[in-house]
PDB file of C-alpha atoms in Angstrom:
ATOM      1  CA  MET A  24       6.565 142.771  47.251  1.00 48.00           C
ATOM      2  CA  THR A  25       2.856 142.412  46.098  1.00 43.00           C
ATOM      3  CA  THR A  26      -0.433 140.268  47.410  1.00 46.00           C
ATOM      4  CA  SER A  27      -2.934 141.408  45.646  1.00 47.00           C
ATOM      5  CA  THR A  28      -3.239 143.316  42.739  1.00 50.00           C
ATOM      6  CA  THR A  29      -7.496 144.712  43.014  1.00 54.00           C
ATOM      7  CA  THR A  30      -8.440 145.999  46.193  1.00 56.00           C
ATOM      8  CA  ALA A  31     -12.362 146.870  46.806  1.00 66.00           C
ATOM      9  CA  SER A  32     -12.520 147.695  50.323  1.00 83.00           C
ATOM     10  CA  PRO A  33     -10.889 150.883  52.018  1.00 91.00           C
ATOM     11  CA  LEU A  34      -6.949 149.636  53.014  1.00 95.00           C
ATOM     12  CA  VAL A  35      -4.323 151.353  55.356  1.00 94.00           C
ATOM     13  CA  GLY A  36      -0.854 152.579  54.317  1.00 95.00           C
ATOM     14  CA  ALA A  37       2.136 152.078  56.159  1.00 96.00           C
ATOM     15  CA  ILE A  38       5.623 153.722  56.487  1.00 97.00           C
ATOM     16  CA  ASP A  39       8.122 152.128  57.804  1.00 98.00           C
ATOM     17  CA  GLN A  40      11.398 154.627  57.954  1.00 98.00           C
ATOM     18  CA  GLY A  41      14.193 153.645  59.531  1.00 98.00           C
ATOM     19  CA  THR A  42      17.900 153.469  59.602  1.00 98.00           C
ATOM     20  CA  THR A  43      19.169 151.568  56.568  1.00 98.00           C
ATOM     21  CA  SER A  44      16.383 151.912  54.545  1.00 98.00           C
ATOM     22  CA  SER A  45      12.964 152.986  53.976  1.00 98.00           C
ATOM     23  CA  ARG A  46       8.774 151.326  53.447  1.00 98.00           C
ATOM     24  CA  PHE A  47       6.178 151.695  52.085  1.00 98.00           C
ATOM     25  CA  ILE A  48       3.380 148.496  52.901  1.00 98.00           C
ATOM     26  CA  LEU A  49      -0.048 148.725  52.159  1.00 97.00           C
ATOM     27  CA  PHE A  50      -2.762 146.499  55.041  1.00 97.00           C
ATOM     28  CA  ASP A  51      -5.870 145.201  54.648  1.00 95.00           C
ATOM     29  CA  THR A  52      -9.226 145.364  57.264  1.00 91.00           C
ATOM     30  CA  THR A  53      -7.858 142.033  58.439  1.00 94.00           C
ATOM     31  CA  GLY A  54      -4.090 143.033  58.522  1.00 94.00           C
ATOM     32  CA  ASN A  55      -3.074 141.271  55.814  1.00 97.00           C
ATOM     33  CA  ILE A  56      -0.273 142.548  53.672  1.00 98.00           C
ATOM     34  CA  VAL A  57      -2.012 143.751  49.937  1.00 97.00           C
ATOM     35  CA  ALA A  58       1.758 145.707  49.262  1.00 98.00           C
ATOM     36  CA  SER A  59       5.102 146.758  49.896  1.00 98.00           C
ATOM     37  CA  HIS A  60       7.959 148.702  48.120  1.00 98.00           C
ATOM     38  CA  GLN A  61      11.396 149.110  49.850  1.00 98.00           C
ATOM     39  CA  MET A  62      14.904 150.828  48.706  1.00 98.00           C
ATOM     40  CA  GLU A  63      18.099 150.827  51.417  1.00 98.00           C
ATOM     41  CA  HIS A  64      19.627 155.544  52.210  1.00 98.00           C
ATOM     42  CA  ASP A  65      23.046 156.702  52.630  1.00 98.00           C
ATOM     43  CA  GLN A  66      24.828 156.236  55.577  1.00 98.00           C
ATOM     44  CA  ILE A  67      26.735 159.175  55.468  1.00 98.00           C
ATOM     45  CA  GLN A  68      30.427 158.476  57.526  1.00 98.00           C
ATOM     46  CA  SER A  69      32.513 160.955  57.500  1.00 94.00           C
ATOM     47  CA  GLU A  70      34.392 161.143  60.137  1.00 96.00           C
ATOM     48  CA  PRO A  71      34.643 158.449  63.045  1.00 97.00           C
ATOM     49  CA  GLY A  72      32.693 157.674  64.767  1.00 96.00           C
ATOM     50  CA  TRP A  73      29.568 160.435  63.161  1.00 98.00           C
ATOM     51  CA  CYS A  74      26.952 159.311  61.574  1.00 98.00           C
ATOM     52  CA  GLU A  75      24.066 161.409  58.784  1.00 99.00           C
ATOM     53  CA  HIS A  76      21.188 160.984  55.902  1.00 99.00           C
ATOM     54  CA  ASP A  77      20.024 163.438  53.946  1.00 99.00           C
ATOM     55  CA  PRO A  78      16.720 163.680  54.024  1.00 99.00           C
ATOM     56  CA  ASN A  79      17.025 165.305  51.118  1.00 99.00           C
ATOM     57  CA  GLN A  80      17.418 161.584  50.222  1.00 99.00           C
ATOM     58  CA  ILE A  81      15.103 159.844  52.631  1.00 99.00           C
ATOM     59  CA  TRP A  82      12.283 162.269  50.986  1.00 98.00           C
ATOM     60  CA  ASP A  83      12.611 161.030  48.236  1.00 98.00           C
ATOM     61  CA  THR A  84      13.005 156.904  49.147  1.00 98.00           C
ATOM     62  CA  VAL A  85       9.395 157.492  50.481  1.00 98.00           C
ATOM     63  CA  HIS A  86       7.993 159.009  48.448  1.00 97.00           C
ATOM     64  CA  GLU A  87       9.143 156.052  45.729  1.00 98.00           C
ATOM     65  CA  CYS A  88       8.207 153.434  47.503  1.00 98.00           C
ATOM     66  CA  ILE A  89       4.598 155.171  47.639  1.00 96.00           C
ATOM     67  CA  ALA A  90       4.078 155.925  44.398  1.00 96.00           C
ATOM     68  CA  LYS A  91       6.449 151.957  43.484  1.00 98.00           C
ATOM     69  CA  THR A  92       3.445 149.900  46.318  1.00 97.00           C
ATOM     70  CA  MET A  93       0.188 151.797  44.553  1.00 95.00           C
ATOM     71  CA  GLU A  94       1.641 150.958  41.428  1.00 96.00           C
ATOM     72  CA  GLN A  95       0.973 147.247  41.848  1.00 97.00           C
ATOM     73  CA  VAL A  96      -3.265 148.176  43.068  1.00 95.00           C
ATOM     74  CA  PRO A  97      -4.047 150.686  41.164  1.00 91.00           C
ATOM     75  CA  ASP A  98      -7.945 151.044  42.385  1.00 90.00           C
ATOM     76  CA  ALA A  99      -6.986 151.134  46.290  1.00 89.00           C
ATOM     77  CA  VAL A 100      -7.825 153.433  48.540  1.00 91.00           C
ATOM     78  CA  VAL A 101      -5.563 154.376  51.363  1.00 92.00           C
ATOM     79  CA  SER A 102      -8.569 155.308  53.923  1.00 90.00           C
ATOM     80  CA  ALA A 103      -5.085 156.464  56.409  1.00 88.00           C
ATOM     81  CA  ILE A 104      -1.398 156.265  56.331  1.00 90.00           C
ATOM     82  CA  GLY A 105       0.583 155.913  59.336  1.00 91.00           C
ATOM     83  CA  ILE A 106       4.406 156.040  60.735  1.00 93.00           C
ATOM     84  CA  THR A 107       6.314 154.636  62.088  1.00 94.00           C
ATOM     85  CA  ASN A 108      11.200 155.462  62.238  1.00 96.00           C
ATOM     86  CA  GLN A 109      13.485 155.796  64.033  1.00 95.00           C
ATOM     87  CA  ARG A 110      13.269 157.935  66.703  1.00 90.00           C
ATOM     88  CA  GLU A 111      16.476 159.642  67.940  1.00 94.00           C
ATOM     89  CA  THR A 112      17.795 160.625  65.062  1.00 97.00           C
ATOM     90  CA  SER A 113      17.437 165.025  64.110  1.00 96.00           C
ATOM     91  CA  LEU A 114      17.689 167.098  61.709  1.00 95.00           C
ATOM     92  CA  LEU A 115      16.682 170.879  61.623  1.00 95.00           C
ATOM     93  CA  TRP A 116      14.950 173.584  57.526  1.00 95.00           C
ATOM     94  CA  ASP A 117      14.794 176.285  57.311  1.00 95.00           C
ATOM     95  CA  LYS A 118      11.109 177.288  57.714  1.00 92.00           C
ATOM     96  CA  VAL A 119      10.882 179.336  54.109  1.00 93.00           C
ATOM     97  CA  THR A 120      12.816 177.324  51.219  1.00 96.00           C
ATOM     98  CA  GLY A 121      11.352 173.868  53.613  1.00 96.00           C
ATOM     99  CA  GLN A 122      15.309 172.562  53.029  1.00 97.00           C
ATOM    100  CA  PRO A 123      17.424 171.322  55.689  1.00 98.00           C
ATOM    101  CA  VAL A 124      20.446 173.536  57.113  1.00 97.00           C
ATOM    102  CA  TYR A 125      21.950 169.666  57.040  1.00 98.00           C
ATOM    103  CA  ASN A 126      22.408 166.413  57.437  1.00 99.00           C
ATOM    104  CA  ALA A 127      20.209 164.667  59.591  1.00 98.00           C
ATOM    105  CA  LEU A 128      22.140 163.479  62.973  1.00 98.00           C
ATOM    106  CA  VAL A 129      21.087 159.775  63.451  1.00 98.00           C
ATOM    107  CA  TRP A 130      20.624 158.260  66.293  1.00 96.00           C
ATOM    108  CA  HIS A 131      24.107 155.977  66.584  1.00 97.00           C
ATOM    109  CA  ASP A 132      26.560 159.262  65.523  1.00 98.00           C
ATOM    110  CA  MET A 133      28.722 159.901  68.557  1.00 98.00           C
ATOM    111  CA  ARG A 134      30.132 164.199  68.090  1.00 97.00           C
ATOM    112  CA  THR A 135      28.396 165.115  70.170  1.00 96.00           C
ATOM    113  CA  SER A 136      30.019 163.786  73.476  1.00 96.00           C
ATOM    114  CA  ASP A 137      31.804 167.247  73.953  1.00 96.00           C
ATOM    115  CA  ILE A 138      28.705 168.838  74.193  1.00 92.00           C
ATOM    116  CA  VAL A 139      26.937 165.908  77.041  1.00 92.00           C
ATOM    117  CA  HIS A 140      30.186 166.137  79.092  1.00 93.00           C
ATOM    118  CA  GLU A 141      29.920 169.706  79.398  1.00 90.00           C
ATOM    119  CA  GLN A 142      26.838 169.711  80.190  1.00 85.00           C
ATOM    120  CA  LEU A 143      27.859 166.693  83.047  1.00 87.00           C
ATOM    121  CA  GLN A 144      29.890 169.700  84.752  1.00 87.00           C
ATOM    122  CA  GLY A 145      28.832 170.163  88.066  1.00 84.00           C
ATOM    123  CA  HIS A 146      25.993 167.326  87.477  1.00 85.00           C
ATOM    124  CA  ASP A 147      25.919 164.088  87.411  1.00 88.00           C
ATOM    125  CA  ILE A 148      24.229 161.582  84.204  1.00 91.00           C
ATOM    126  CA  ASN A 149      20.829 161.541  84.967  1.00 91.00           C
ATOM    127  CA  ARG A 150      20.656 166.115  85.515  1.00 86.00           C
ATOM    128  CA  PHE A 151      17.336 165.923  83.876  1.00 88.00           C
ATOM    129  CA  ARG A 152      16.223 161.982  83.986  1.00 92.00           C
ATOM    130  CA  ALA A 153      13.325 163.689  86.909  1.00 92.00           C
ATOM    131  CA  THR A 154      11.502 165.071  83.945  1.00 91.00           C
ATOM    132  CA  THR A 155      12.096 163.130  80.799  1.00 92.00           C
ATOM    133  CA  GLY A 156      12.835 159.866  82.094  1.00 94.00           C
ATOM    134  CA  LEU A 157      16.501 160.325  80.276  1.00 94.00           C
ATOM    135  CA  PRO A 158      20.212 159.867  81.043  1.00 94.00           C
ATOM    136  CA  LEU A 159      22.158 162.454  79.235  1.00 91.00           C
ATOM    137  CA  ALA A 160      23.316 160.806  76.419  1.00 94.00           C
ATOM    138  CA  THR A 161      24.522 161.860  72.589  1.00 95.00           C
ATOM    139  CA  TYR A 162      22.122 159.581  71.280  1.00 94.00           C
ATOM    140  CA  PHE A 163      18.793 161.381  72.041  1.00 94.00           C
ATOM    141  CA  SER A 164      18.326 165.229  69.908  1.00 94.00           C
ATOM    142  CA  ALA A 165      18.768 167.520  72.283  1.00 91.00           C
ATOM    143  CA  VAL A 166      22.558 167.635  72.541  1.00 93.00           C
ATOM    144  CA  LYS A 167      22.490 167.054  68.395  1.00 95.00           C
ATOM    145  CA  ILE A 168      20.177 170.269  67.841  1.00 93.00           C
ATOM    146  CA  MET A 169      22.985 171.869  70.138  1.00 91.00           C
ATOM    147  CA  TRP A 170      25.981 170.653  67.768  1.00 95.00           C
ATOM    148  CA  LEU A 171      24.195 172.110  64.596  1.00 94.00           C
ATOM    149  CA  LEU A 172      23.317 176.014  66.682  1.00 92.00           C
ATOM    150  CA  ARG A 173      27.446 175.299  66.564  1.00 92.00           C
ATOM    151  CA  HIS A 174      28.695 173.954  63.705  1.00 95.00           C
ATOM    152  CA  VAL A 175      26.379 175.184  61.204  1.00 96.00           C
ATOM    153  CA  PRO A 176      28.019 178.175  59.511  1.00 96.00           C
ATOM    154  CA  GLY A 177      25.381 180.694  59.676  1.00 94.00           C
ATOM    155  CA  LEU A 178      22.655 178.452  61.791  1.00 92.00           C
ATOM    156  CA  ARG A 179      22.520 180.078  64.928  1.00 88.00           C
ATOM    157  CA  ALA A 180      21.484 183.764  63.482  1.00 90.00           C
ATOM    158  CA  LYS A 181      19.085 182.218  61.333  1.00 90.00           C
ATOM    159  CA  ALA A 182      17.443 179.946  64.331  1.00 87.00           C
ATOM    160  CA  ASP A 183      16.762 183.185  65.811  1.00 85.00           C
ATOM    161  CA  ALA A 184      14.606 185.133  64.196  1.00 88.00           C
ATOM    162  CA  GLY A 185      12.597 181.923  64.382  1.00 87.00           C
ATOM    163  CA  ASP A 186      13.430 180.513  60.554  1.00 91.00           C
ATOM    164  CA  VAL A 187      14.272 177.100  61.469  1.00 91.00           C
ATOM    165  CA  LEU A 188      11.861 174.158  61.996  1.00 92.00           C
ATOM    166  CA  PHE A 189      12.996 170.916  64.431  1.00 92.00           C
ATOM    167  CA  GLY A 190      12.169 167.995  64.378  1.00 93.00           C
ATOM    168  CA  THR A 191      12.207 163.906  64.304  1.00 95.00           C
ATOM    169  CA  ILE A 192      12.261 161.642  61.441  1.00 97.00           C
ATOM    170  CA  ASP A 193       8.208 161.362  61.904  1.00 94.00           C
ATOM    171  CA  THR A 194       8.181 165.778  61.725  1.00 93.00           C
ATOM    172  CA  TRP A 195       9.874 165.581  58.531  1.00 96.00           C
ATOM    173  CA  LEU A 196       7.513 163.175  56.669  1.00 96.00           C
ATOM    174  CA  LEU A 197       4.777 164.276  58.404  1.00 92.00           C
ATOM    175  CA  TRP A 198       5.659 168.302  57.074  1.00 92.00           C
ATOM    176  CA  LYS A 199       6.900 166.727  53.545  1.00 94.00           C
ATOM    177  CA  LEU A 200       3.271 164.966  52.866  1.00 92.00           C
ATOM    178  CA  SER A 201       1.435 167.358  54.186  1.00 89.00           C
ATOM    179  CA  GLY A 202       3.053 170.059  52.561  1.00 91.00           C
ATOM    180  CA  GLY A 203       4.624 172.450  55.086  1.00 91.00           C
ATOM    181  CA  ALA A 204       0.665 172.766  56.604  1.00 88.00           C
ATOM    182  CA  VAL A 205       1.995 169.854  59.245  1.00 87.00           C
ATOM    183  CA  HIS A 206       4.542 170.555  61.611  1.00 89.00           C
ATOM    184  CA  ALA A 207       4.152 167.659  65.009  1.00 89.00           C
ATOM    185  CA  THR A 208       5.341 164.441  66.218  1.00 89.00           C
ATOM    186  CA  ASP A 209       3.650 162.482  69.052  1.00 88.00           C
ATOM    187  CA  VAL A 210       4.219 162.023  73.165  1.00 89.00           C
ATOM    188  CA  SER A 211       6.938 158.495  71.157  1.00 90.00           C
ATOM    189  CA  ASN A 212       8.977 160.508  69.371  1.00 92.00           C
ATOM    190  CA  ALA A 213       9.038 163.462  71.571  1.00 91.00           C
ATOM    191  CA  SER A 214       9.937 161.217  74.370  1.00 92.00           C
ATOM    192  CA  ARG A 215      13.363 160.800  73.190  1.00 93.00           C
ATOM    193  CA  THR A 216      14.197 163.950  72.312  1.00 92.00           C
ATOM    194  CA  ASN A 217      15.735 165.121  76.077  1.00 92.00           C
ATOM    195  CA  LEU A 218      14.103 167.254  75.698  1.00 90.00           C
ATOM    196  CA  MET A 219       9.389 166.510  76.396  1.00 90.00           C
ATOM    197  CA  ASP A 220       8.243 166.185  80.683  1.00 90.00           C
ATOM    198  CA  LEU A 221       6.926 162.842  81.104  1.00 90.00           C
ATOM    199  CA  HIS A 222       4.528 163.991  83.667  1.00 92.00           C
ATOM    200  CA  THR A 223       2.909 166.871  80.685  1.00 89.00           C
ATOM    201  CA  LEU A 224       3.289 165.229  77.578  1.00 87.00           C
ATOM    202  CA  GLN A 225       4.310 168.928  76.531  1.00 87.00           C
ATOM    203  CA  TRP A 226       7.542 170.227  76.203  1.00 86.00           C
ATOM    204  CA  SER A 227       9.011 171.261  79.427  1.00 83.00           C
ATOM    205  CA  ASP A 228      11.079 175.210  79.485  1.00 75.00           C
ATOM    206  CA  GLY A 229      13.075 173.763  82.154  1.00 68.00           C
ATOM    207  CA  THR A 230      14.679 171.145  79.895  1.00 66.00           C
ATOM    208  CA  VAL A 231      15.280 173.432  76.636  1.00 55.00           C
ATOM    209  CA  SER A 232      15.791 176.008  78.454  1.00 51.00           C
ATOM    210  CA  ARG A 233      18.933 175.031  80.357  1.00 52.00           C
ATOM    211  CA  SER A 234      20.159 173.530  76.935  1.00 55.00           C
ATOM    212  CA  CYS A 235      19.987 177.073  75.625  1.00 50.00           C
ATOM    213  CA  LEU A 236      17.346 175.600  72.639  1.00 54.00           C
ATOM    214  CA  TYR A 237      14.805 177.863  74.512  1.00 45.00           C
ATOM    215  CA  MET A 238      13.207 180.277  72.156  1.00 41.00           C
ATOM    216  CA  VAL A 239      15.996 179.460  69.491  1.00 48.00           C
ATOM    217  CA  ILE A 240      14.075 177.064  67.696  1.00 52.00           C
ATOM    218  CA  SER A 241      10.510 176.464  66.722  1.00 61.00           C
ATOM    219  CA  PHE A 242       9.778 172.685  68.342  1.00 66.00           C
ATOM    220  CA  MET A 243       6.039 171.144  66.571  1.00 64.00           C
ATOM    221  CA  MET A 244       3.072 170.364  68.107  1.00 69.00           C
ATOM    222  CA  LEU A 245       2.688 167.303  70.853  1.00 66.00           C
ATOM    223  CA  GLY A 246       0.024 164.763  69.690  1.00 60.00           C
ATOM    224  CA  THR A 247      -0.991 161.247  70.026  1.00 56.00           C
ATOM    225  CA  MET A 248      -0.149 159.525  66.828  1.00 51.00           C
ATOM    226  CA  ASP A 249      -3.487 159.848  66.003  1.00 53.00           C
ATOM    227  CA  TRP A 250      -2.937 162.403  63.122  1.00 49.00           C
ATOM    228  CA  LEU A 251      -3.931 161.236  59.690  1.00 45.00           C
ATOM    229  CA  ILE A 252      -3.582 162.365  57.021  1.00 48.00           C
ATOM    230  CA  ASP A 253      -5.580 163.282  53.676  1.00 49.00           C
ATOM    231  CA  CYS A 254      -4.277 160.725  50.872  1.00 41.00           C
ATOM    232  CA  MET A 255      -6.613 162.539  48.467  1.00 38.00           C
ATOM    233  CA  GLN A 256      -4.708 165.664  48.599  1.00 50.00           C
ATOM    234  CA  TYR A 257      -1.281 163.719  48.972  1.00 49.00           C
ATOM    235  CA  SER A 258      -1.909 161.818  45.717  1.00 44.00           C
ATOM    236  CA  HIS A 259      -2.486 165.516  43.751  1.00 39.00           C
ATOM    237  CA  ARG A 260       2.110 165.130  44.352  1.00 46.00           C
ATOM    238  CA  LEU A 261       2.492 161.627  43.459  1.00 46.00           C
TER     239      LEU A 261
END
């Protein structure tokens, strides 16, 4: 989609990475859409109640959406890029190679039901709510990380060596956009992990340690979503 082929003013880009598709949109300074491109990505459902996404395919679709959108406005100057994304979907990747250790576990994936039941032994569903604001449930990142550590061969040893990074989809895209220089998220995404203290807006040592994740996974830096992507730097990788 495009509403213009030329533009003189700086534009703002928006990455919209959703459960079923990726999209990139360029806006002018008055909020009008100048150009956009959208692509669907695969839903990997190998077992009933399971749903995975291929992180590399997600990156490829985002990358192509950006390229296709920029082709529509070849003289565009993009001053900043924002990210909106499916939030609870979580993944781990190798710090050295930059490759995912497994597919991303999607927010509505139910494979962690047994872990949730295990965490409820002697506790109620609100075990962490006073700290994180969330109940114990399959949606959130904490139990997804636990499942990956238990079931992906060799992952625990790699994590113990400090070679595994955790992220929600925004973190993965920031990592890729920055060439591995930025491992970060914002408090909105972090608030859906069941690992962030809502009162301090920092990772909670208590919930992380009680979830058996303390000092195992490298957590991303927390901030507000005012991260600016150097568009000129990124353009060299298109």
